[in-house]
Backbone as numpy.savetxt, mean C-alpha at the origin, in Angstrom:
# Nx Ny Nz CAx CAy CAz Cx Cy Cz
11.23 -8.86 -13.73 10.17 -8.06 -13.09 10.05 -8.44 -11.63
10.22 -9.72 -11.30 10.16 -10.14 -9.88 11.26 -9.48 -9.07
12.39 -9.27 -9.68 13.56 -8.61 -9.04 13.16 -7.19 -8.59
12.38 -6.50 -9.44 11.96 -5.15 -9.13 10.96 -5.16 -7.94
10.08 -6.14 -7.91 9.14 -6.22 -6.78 9.86 -6.50 -5.49
10.90 -7.35 -5.55 11.67 -7.66 -4.36 12.40 -6.42 -3.82
12.84 -5.57 -4.70 13.50 -4.32 -4.26 12.48 -3.34 -3.69
11.29 -3.32 -4.18 10.32 -2.27 -3.78 9.54 -2.68 -2.56
9.35 -3.99 -2.33 8.50 -4.47 -1.21 9.30 -5.25 -0.25
9.06 -5.04 1.05 9.69 -5.87 2.06 8.63 -6.46 2.95
9.03 -7.13 4.03 8.10 -7.79 4.87 7.06 -6.89 5.57
7.53 -5.71 5.92 6.61 -4.72 6.55 5.53 -4.32 5.58
5.86 -4.14 4.29 4.85 -3.80 3.28 3.79 -4.89 3.18
4.23 -6.14 3.26 3.29 -7.24 3.24 2.32 -7.24 4.43
2.88 -6.88 5.61 2.04 -6.82 6.79 1.08 -5.66 6.71
1.51 -4.54 6.13 0.58 -3.39 5.94 -0.53 -3.76 5.04
-0.22 -4.46 3.94 -1.24 -4.85 2.97 -2.23 -5.86 3.61
-1.70 -6.82 4.39 -2.61 -7.78 5.04 -3.50 -7.08 6.09
-2.96 -6.15 6.83 -3.78 -5.41 7.80 -4.83 -4.56 7.07
-4.47 -3.99 5.95 -5.44 -3.22 5.18 -6.61 -4.07 4.68
-6.26 -5.26 4.13 -7.28 -6.16 3.62 -8.23 -6.54 4.82
-7.62 -6.90 5.90 -8.43 -7.30 7.08 -9.35 -6.16 7.54
-8.85 -4.96 7.63 -9.64 -3.82 8.10 -10.72 -3.42 7.10
-10.36 -3.42 5.78 -11.34 -3.06 4.76 -12.48 -4.01 4.68
-12.23 -5.29 5.01 -13.32 -6.29 5.03 -14.25 -6.07 6.22
-13.69 -5.59 7.33 -14.45 -5.46 8.58 -14.95 -4.05 8.86
-14.75 -3.13 7.96 -15.24 -1.75 8.18 -16.76 -1.75 8.06
-17.39 -0.91 8.87 -18.82 -0.62 8.73 -18.93 0.64 7.87
-19.10 0.43 6.56 -19.02 1.57 5.62 -20.19 2.55 5.73
-21.27 2.12 6.40 -22.38 3.01 6.63 -22.15 3.94 7.81
-21.17 3.56 8.66 -20.93 4.34 9.87 -19.42 4.42 10.13
-18.70 5.12 9.22 -17.24 5.25 9.37 -16.91 6.34 10.39
-15.99 6.00 11.23 -15.49 6.97 12.21 -14.37 7.81 11.54
-13.95 8.86 12.19 -12.90 9.70 11.68 -11.59 8.93 11.56
-11.32 8.03 12.54 -10.13 7.20 12.47 -10.15 6.26 11.27
-11.31 5.71 10.93 -11.45 4.89 9.75 -11.15 5.66 8.49
-11.64 6.86 8.40 -11.43 7.70 7.19 -9.94 8.08 7.10
-9.32 8.37 8.23 -7.88 8.68 8.20 -7.08 7.46 7.74
-7.46 6.27 8.23 -6.77 5.05 7.82 -6.93 4.83 6.32
-8.09 4.98 5.79 -8.34 4.79 4.34 -7.51 5.78 3.55
-7.46 7.03 3.98 -6.68 8.04 3.29 -5.17 7.72 3.36
-4.70 7.31 4.50 -3.31 7.01 4.65 -2.91 5.76 3.84
-3.78 4.78 3.78 -3.48 3.62 2.97 -3.48 3.99 1.49
-4.33 4.85 1.06 -4.33 5.32 -0.30 -3.04 6.03 -0.65
-2.59 6.90 0.27 -1.27 7.59 0.09 -0.14 6.62 0.06
-0.14 5.61 0.90 0.87 4.56 0.92 0.92 3.78 -0.41
-0.25 3.50 -0.98 -0.36 2.83 -2.24 0.23 3.71 -3.38
-0.10 4.95 -3.38 0.45 5.84 -4.41 1.95 5.94 -4.32
2.45 6.07 -3.11 3.91 6.16 -2.93 4.61 4.87 -3.35
4.00 3.71 -3.12 4.56 2.43 -3.52 4.60 2.35 -5.06
3.54 2.80 -5.71 3.52 2.78 -7.15 4.59 3.71 -7.75
4.77 4.84 -7.13 5.85 5.77 -7.59 7.22 5.10 -7.38
7.39 4.46 -6.23 8.69 3.76 -5.97 8.92 2.65 -6.99
7.85 1.91 -7.33 8.01 0.84 -8.34 8.41 1.43 -9.67
7.81 2.55 -10.04 8.16 3.23 -11.30 9.58 3.70 -11.32
10.07 4.25 -10.25 11.45 4.77 -10.15 12.40 3.60 -10.24
12.12 2.51 -9.50 13.04 1.35 -9.57 13.04 0.73 -10.98
11.87 0.65 -11.57 11.77 0.08 -12.94 12.58 0.93 -13.96
12.45 2.26 -13.79 13.14 3.14 -14.71 14.66 3.03 -14.53
15.13 2.92 -13.29 16.55 2.78 -13.02 17.13 1.43 -13.46
16.32 0.37 -13.35 16.76 -0.92 -13.80 16.84 -1.02 -15.30
15.87 -0.33 -15.98 15.82 -0.34 -17.41 16.99 0.46 -18.04
17.30 1.58 -17.46 18.31 2.46 -18.00 19.65 2.26 -17.41
C-alpha cells in the first residue's frame, strides 16, 4: 500500500497539503474573500483528483 502512495504523491503534493493546512488554520471564516473561496474550491478539486488517481493506481497494481 505504501508503494501506491509513493506513486500517487510527490514532493509538490506534500507542499500543497502543508500550504492548505496552514491557510485553513488562518482563514477568517466569518469574512471569506472571493480568493479564499476560490482556494477552498480548488483544493477540494485537487483532493478529489488525488483520490481518483489513487483509485486508478490501486486498480492497476491489483490487476
